[in-house]
PDB file of C-alpha atoms in Angstrom:
ATOM      1  CA  THR A  28      -4.873   0.163  -4.706  1.00 38.00           C
ATOM      2  CA  ALA A  29      -1.548  -1.288  -5.901  1.00 39.00           C
ATOM      3  CA  ASN A  30       0.844  -2.954  -3.508  1.00 41.00           C
ATOM      4  CA  ILE A  31       4.526  -3.470  -3.975  1.00 43.00           C
ATOM      5  CA  LEU A  32       6.975  -4.971  -1.552  1.00 43.00           C
ATOM      6  CA  VAL A  33       9.703  -2.436  -0.937  1.00 43.00           C
ATOM      7  CA  GLY A  34      12.867  -3.254   0.966  1.00 39.00           C
ATOM      8  CA  GLU A  35      15.488  -1.104   2.582  1.00 34.00           C
ATOM      9  CA  ILE A  36      15.800   2.312   0.983  1.00 33.00           C
ATOM     10  CA  GLY A  37      17.921   2.102  -2.144  1.00 33.00           C
ATOM     11  CA  SER A  38      17.857  -1.683  -2.424  1.00 32.00           C
ATOM     12  CA  GLY A  39      16.347  -3.697  -5.262  1.00 32.00           C
ATOM     13  CA  ILE A  40      13.604  -6.012  -3.982  1.00 30.00           C
ATOM     14  CA  VAL A  41      10.803  -8.164  -5.344  1.00 31.00           C
ATOM     15  CA  LEU A  42       7.199  -6.937  -5.251  1.00 32.00           C
ATOM     16  CA  ASP A  43       4.303  -7.915  -2.932  1.00 35.00           C
ATOM     17  CA  GLU A  44       0.235  -7.721  -2.836  1.00 32.00           C
ATOM     18  CA  PRO A  45      -3.376  -5.279  -1.711  1.00 30.00           C
ATOM     19  CA  SER A  46      -6.919  -2.669  -3.513  1.00 31.00           C
ATOM     20  CA  VAL A  47      -4.546  -2.184  -6.555  1.00 36.00           C
ATOM     21  CA  CYS A  48      -2.136  -4.245  -4.495  1.00 39.00           C
ATOM     22  CA  CYS A  49       1.074  -6.189  -4.856  1.00 42.00           C
ATOM     23  CA  PHE A  50       1.833  -9.339  -2.825  1.00 40.00           C
ATOM     24  CA  ILE A  51       4.617 -11.902  -2.428  1.00 35.00           C
ATOM     25  CA  ASP A  52       3.327 -15.298  -1.473  1.00 36.00           C
ATOM     26  CA  ASP A  53       5.291 -18.102   0.160  1.00 33.00           C
ATOM     27  CA  GLY A  54       6.407 -19.320  -3.261  1.00 37.00           C
ATOM     28  CA  GLY A  55       8.105 -15.997  -3.979  1.00 40.00           C
ATOM     29  CA  ARG A  56       5.726 -15.160  -6.838  1.00 38.00           C
ATOM     30  CA  SER A  57       4.716 -11.521  -7.195  1.00 42.00           C
ATOM     31  CA  ARG A  58       1.288 -10.185  -8.139  1.00 44.00           C
ATOM     32  CA  LEU A  59      -0.450  -6.811  -8.501  1.00 50.00           C
ATOM     33  CA  TYR A  60      -4.155  -6.281  -7.891  1.00 51.00           C
ATOM     34  CA  ALA A  61      -6.678  -3.499  -8.461  1.00 55.00           C
ATOM     35  CA  ALA A  62      -9.966  -2.856  -6.668  1.00 58.00           C
ATOM     36  CA  GLY A  63     -12.595  -1.808  -9.153  1.00 53.00           C
ATOM     37  CA  ALA A  64     -15.848   0.085  -8.709  1.00 49.00           C
ATOM     38  CA  GLY A  65     -18.956  -1.343  -7.058  1.00 48.00           C
ATOM     39  CA  ALA A  66     -18.156  -3.984  -4.472  1.00 54.00           C
ATOM     40  CA  HIS A  67     -14.463  -3.335  -5.156  1.00 58.00           C
ATOM     41  CA  PRO A  68     -13.326  -6.845  -6.057  1.00 59.00           C
ATOM     42  CA  ILE A  69      -9.563  -7.308  -6.133  1.00 61.00           C
ATOM     43  CA  VAL A  70      -8.264  -8.101  -9.640  1.00 58.00           C
ATOM     44  CA  GLU A  71      -4.754  -9.327 -10.429  1.00 60.00           C
ATOM     45  CA  ARG A  72      -2.497  -7.050 -12.533  1.00 68.00           C
ATOM     46  CA  ASP A  73       1.083  -7.219 -13.828  1.00 70.00           C
ATOM     47  CA  GLU A  74       1.517  -3.455 -13.461  1.00 78.00           C
ATOM     48  CA  VAL A  75      -0.370  -0.363 -12.387  1.00 81.00           C
ATOM     49  CA  THR A  76      -0.274   3.193 -13.658  1.00 90.00           C
ATOM     50  CA  CYS A  77       0.146   6.002 -11.130  1.00 93.00           C
ATOM     51  CA  VAL A  78      -1.282   9.342 -12.277  1.00 96.00           C
ATOM     52  CA  ALA A  79      -0.042  12.467 -10.515  1.00 97.00           C
ATOM     53  CA  GLY A  80      -2.742  14.058  -8.367  1.00 97.00           C
ATOM     54  CA  ARG A  81      -5.348  11.474  -9.373  1.00 96.00           C
ATOM     55  CA  GLY A  82      -4.369   8.042  -8.055  1.00 93.00           C
ATOM     56  CA  ILE A  83      -3.930   4.598  -9.577  1.00 90.00           C
ATOM     57  CA  GLU A  84      -5.760   3.926 -12.841  1.00 88.00           C
ATOM     58  CA  GLY A  85      -8.507   1.353 -12.283  1.00 82.00           C
ATOM     59  CA  ASP A  86      -8.470   1.767  -8.509  1.00 83.00           C
ATOM     60  CA  ARG A  87     -11.623   2.592  -6.572  1.00 82.00           C
ATOM     61  CA  PHE A  88     -10.070   5.866  -5.382  1.00 86.00           C
ATOM     62  CA  PHE A  89      -8.882   7.088  -8.808  1.00 89.00           C
ATOM     63  CA  ASP A  90     -10.172  10.679  -9.187  1.00 92.00           C
ATOM     64  CA  TYR A  91     -11.995  10.231  -5.865  1.00 91.00           C
ATOM     65  CA  LYS A  92     -11.775  13.934  -5.017  1.00 92.00           C
ATOM     66  CA  ALA A  93      -9.463  16.888  -5.564  1.00 88.00           C
ATOM     67  CA  ASP A  94      -6.242  16.829  -3.538  1.00 89.00           C
ATOM     68  CA  TYR A  95      -7.113  13.440  -1.983  1.00 95.00           C
ATOM     69  CA  LYS A  96      -4.571  12.414   0.664  1.00 95.00           C
ATOM     70  CA  GLY A  97      -4.859   8.670  -0.002  1.00 93.00           C
ATOM     71  CA  GLN A  98      -4.118   8.406  -3.733  1.00 93.00           C
ATOM     72  CA  ILE A  99      -1.901   5.455  -2.814  1.00 91.00           C
ATOM     73  CA  THR A 100      -1.313   3.662   0.494  1.00 86.00           C
ATOM     74  CA  PHE A 101       1.653   1.787   1.975  1.00 84.00           C
ATOM     75  CA  PHE A 102       1.755  -0.846   4.725  1.00 84.00           C
ATOM     76  CA  ALA A 103       4.606  -2.712   6.456  1.00 84.00           C
ATOM     77  CA  ALA A 104       4.662  -6.499   6.033  1.00 82.00           C
ATOM     78  CA  GLU A 105       6.187  -6.829   9.510  1.00 87.00           C
ATOM     79  CA  VAL A 106       3.157  -5.080  11.035  1.00 92.00           C
ATOM     80  CA  PHE A 107       0.818  -7.480   9.202  1.00 92.00           C
ATOM     81  CA  GLU A 108       2.781 -10.510  10.420  1.00 91.00           C
ATOM     82  CA  THR A 109       2.814  -9.224  14.025  1.00 95.00           C
ATOM     83  CA  LEU A 110      -0.914  -8.467  13.840  1.00 96.00           C
ATOM     84  CA  CYS A 111      -1.767 -11.985  12.655  1.00 95.00           C
ATOM     85  CA  ASP A 112       0.435 -13.539  15.367  1.00 96.00           C
ATOM     86  CA  ARG A 113      -1.082 -11.307  18.069  1.00 96.00           C
ATOM     87  CA  LEU A 114      -4.664 -12.091  17.030  1.00 96.00           C
ATOM     88  CA  GLY A 115      -3.988 -15.756  16.231  1.00 96.00           C
ATOM     89  CA  VAL A 116      -5.230 -15.197  12.678  1.00 94.00           C
ATOM     90  CA  THR A 117      -4.353 -17.574   9.822  1.00 93.00           C
ATOM     91  CA  GLY A 118      -5.398 -17.747   6.193  1.00 90.00           C
ATOM     92  CA  LYS A 119      -5.181 -13.990   5.586  1.00 87.00           C
ATOM     93  CA  THR A 120      -2.923 -12.127   3.160  1.00 81.00           C
ATOM     94  CA  THR A 121      -1.832  -8.518   2.912  1.00 79.00           C
ATOM     95  CA  ALA A 122      -4.479  -8.144   0.183  1.00 77.00           C
ATOM     96  CA  ASP A 123      -7.100  -8.277   2.951  1.00 80.00           C
ATOM     97  CA  LEU A 124      -5.716  -4.968   4.256  1.00 79.00           C
ATOM     98  CA  ARG A 125      -6.683  -3.215   0.989  1.00 77.00           C
ATOM     99  CA  ARG A 126      -3.506  -1.145   1.116  1.00 80.00           C
ATOM    100  CA  ASN A 127      -1.577  -0.468  -2.078  1.00 79.00           C
ATOM    101  CA  VAL A 128       2.113  -0.987  -1.410  1.00 77.00           C
ATOM    102  CA  ILE A 129       3.515  -3.500   1.060  1.00 75.00           C
ATOM    103  CA  THR A 130       6.957  -2.643   2.437  1.00 76.00           C
ATOM    104  CA  ARG A 131       9.580  -4.552   4.373  1.00 73.00           C
ATOM    105  CA  GLY A 132      12.484  -3.095   6.316  1.00 75.00           C
ATOM    106  CA  ILE A 133      11.227   0.499   6.180  1.00 78.00           C
ATOM    107  CA  ASP A 134       9.787   2.560   9.020  1.00 84.00           C
ATOM    108  CA  LEU A 135       6.908   4.233   7.172  1.00 88.00           C
ATOM    109  CA  THR A 136       6.712   6.976   9.788  1.00 89.00           C
ATOM    110  CA  ASP A 137      10.022   8.213   8.333  1.00 87.00           C
ATOM    111  CA  TRP A 138       8.071   8.998   5.150  1.00 88.00           C
ATOM    112  CA  TYR A 139       5.432  11.153   6.854  1.00 93.00           C
ATOM    113  CA  GLU A 140       5.457  14.672   5.392  1.00 94.00           C
ATOM    114  CA  ARG A 141       8.348  13.826   3.036  1.00 92.00           C
ATOM    115  CA  GLU A 142       8.898  13.154  -0.628  1.00 91.00           C
ATOM    116  CA  PHE A 143      10.026   9.656  -1.620  1.00 86.00           C
ATOM    117  CA  GLU A 144      10.338   7.609  -4.801  1.00 85.00           C
ATOM    118  CA  VAL A 145       9.541   4.008  -5.803  1.00 81.00           C
ATOM    119  CA  GLN A 146      10.439   2.677  -9.277  1.00 80.00           C
ATOM    120  CA  GLY A 147      10.888   6.226 -10.536  1.00 85.00           C
ATOM    121  CA  VAL A 148       7.455   7.407  -9.322  1.00 90.00           C
ATOM    122  CA  ARG A 149       7.528  10.268  -6.800  1.00 93.00           C
ATOM    123  CA  PHE A 150       5.177  10.447  -3.800  1.00 93.00           C
ATOM    124  CA  TRP A 151       4.480  12.772  -0.862  1.00 95.00           C
ATOM    125  CA  GLY A 152       3.831  11.002   2.452  1.00 95.00           C
ATOM    126  CA  MET A 153       0.742  12.567   4.030  1.00 96.00           C
ATOM    127  CA  GLY A 154       0.688  10.662   7.325  1.00 95.00           C
ATOM    128  CA  GLU A 155      -0.862   7.592   8.897  1.00 95.00           C
ATOM    129  CA  CYS A 156      -3.509   5.607   7.048  1.00 93.00           C
ATOM    130  CA  LYS A 157      -5.648   5.160  10.137  1.00 93.00           C
ATOM    131  CA  PRO A 158      -7.323   1.782  10.581  1.00 91.00           C
ATOM    132  CA  CYS A 159     -11.107   1.596  10.665  1.00 88.00           C
ATOM    133  CA  TYR A 160     -13.831  -0.918  11.535  1.00 90.00           C
ATOM    134  CA  TRP A 161     -13.136  -2.696   8.213  1.00 84.00           C
ATOM    135  CA  MET A 162      -9.960  -4.222   9.696  1.00 90.00           C
ATOM    136  CA  ASP A 163     -12.001  -6.143  12.290  1.00 93.00           C
ATOM    137  CA  ARG A 164     -14.147  -7.601   9.507  1.00 89.00           C
ATOM    138  CA  ALA A 165     -11.301  -8.258   7.072  1.00 87.00           C
ATOM    139  CA  ILE A 166      -8.610  -9.528   9.457  1.00 92.00           C
ATOM    140  CA  GLY A 167     -10.288 -10.378  12.754  1.00 94.00           C
ATOM    141  CA  ALA A 168     -11.742  -8.983  15.965  1.00 96.00           C
ATOM    142  CA  GLY A 169      -9.338  -6.518  17.577  1.00 97.00           C
ATOM    143  CA  ALA A 170      -7.436  -5.640  14.383  1.00 96.00           C
ATOM    144  CA  GLU A 171      -8.603  -2.020  14.299  1.00 96.00           C
ATOM    145  CA  ASP A 172      -7.421  -1.371  17.861  1.00 96.00           C
ATOM    146  CA  ALA A 173      -4.174  -3.313  17.362  1.00 96.00           C
ATOM    147  CA  LEU A 174      -3.306  -1.228  14.281  1.00 96.00           C
ATOM    148  CA  ARG A 175      -3.805   2.202  15.876  1.00 94.00           C
ATOM    149  CA  GLY A 176      -0.584   4.104  15.223  1.00 93.00           C
ATOM    150  CA  ASN A 177       0.533   1.406  12.745  1.00 92.00           C
ATOM    151  CA  GLY A 178      -2.098   1.617  10.007  1.00 93.00           C
ATOM    152  CA  GLY A 179       0.323   2.402   7.246  1.00 93.00           C
ATOM    153  CA  LEU A 180       0.997   5.505   5.164  1.00 93.00           C
ATOM    154  CA  ARG A 181      -1.279   7.576   2.928  1.00 95.00           C
ATOM    155  CA  ALA A 182       0.434   9.407   0.085  1.00 95.00           C
ATOM    156  CA  LYS A 183      -0.179  11.678  -2.863  1.00 97.00           C
ATOM    157  CA  ILE A 184       1.242  10.745  -6.249  1.00 96.00           C
ATOM    158  CA  LEU A 185       3.548  13.522  -7.501  1.00 97.00           C
ATOM    159  CA  SER A 186       4.642  12.114 -10.863  1.00 97.00           C
ATOM    160  CA  ASN A 187       3.194   9.813 -13.505  1.00 98.00           C
ATOM    161  CA  GLY A 188       4.670   6.355 -13.852  1.00 95.00           C
ATOM    162  CA  ARG A 189       4.178   2.628 -13.626  1.00 89.00           C
ATOM    163  CA  LEU A 190       4.793   0.188 -10.809  1.00 80.00           C
ATOM    164  CA  ALA A 191       5.430  -3.288 -12.173  1.00 74.00           C
ATOM    165  CA  VAL A 192       5.783  -6.736 -10.668  1.00 65.00           C
ATOM    166  CA  SER A 193       8.758  -7.622 -12.875  1.00 54.00           C
ATOM    167  CA  ALA A 194      10.639  -4.365 -12.267  1.00 51.00           C
ATOM    168  CA  PRO A 195      13.193  -4.210  -9.469  1.00 49.00           C
ATOM    169  CA  VAL A 196      12.013  -2.033  -6.615  1.00 51.00           C
ATOM    170  CA  ALA A 197      14.251   0.776  -5.506  1.00 50.00           C
ATOM    171  CA  ALA A 198      12.833   3.141  -2.913  1.00 57.00           C
ATOM    172  CA  ARG A 199      14.511   6.268  -1.674  1.00 58.00           C
ATOM    173  CA  ARG A 200      13.545   9.117   0.572  1.00 60.00           C
ATOM    174  CA  SER A 201      14.269  12.630  -0.636  1.00 61.00           C
ATOM    175  CA  ALA A 202      16.345  14.833   1.638  1.00 55.00           C
TER     176      ALA A 202
END
C-alpha cells in the first residue's frame, strides 16, 4: 500500500507513510513504502504507480482479485494520534496500520461512495476499511475495537498515475 499525507481538499501538502505507504516523521521528511509478497515487508519508495482497476504496483494487493474494493486505502493521521493517546501507545508509526494514504484535515467519510482525486489520480471511495484483529497485534490491545467506525477508507483506482513524495499533494472531491 502507498501512503500520502493529504491536507484540506485543494491544498498543497507534504506526503506521509503505510503497505505501499507514505509517512511524515517528526523531522518533516517524507517517505513512501510498499508491502511486497510473502511476509509483506514494508519497503521504502520515492513514488508508487497506481494502475486503474488493479492497485498499486509492487503492493501485496496488486491484481488481488477482479473489482477489488481495497485497491488503495486511506487513513486519517488524527485518528492514529487519538488512538495512540487513548491506548497509551508509543513507538508506533502510521506504517504499522498498513494503510496506503495518510490524510490530515479531511473527513474520509465524506469520500464514501464518491469520486475524488489525489495528485491527478482518480479514485472511487468504496466505504470504511474496517479494522481487524491485526490492529491489536500491530498497535496494541484494544486498537481493533477503538477503530470501529474509524478504520479508514477503501477505494478503487479509476485512472493510472503516480503518487510521489516530492510532488505537492492536492486532493479534491468530485461533485
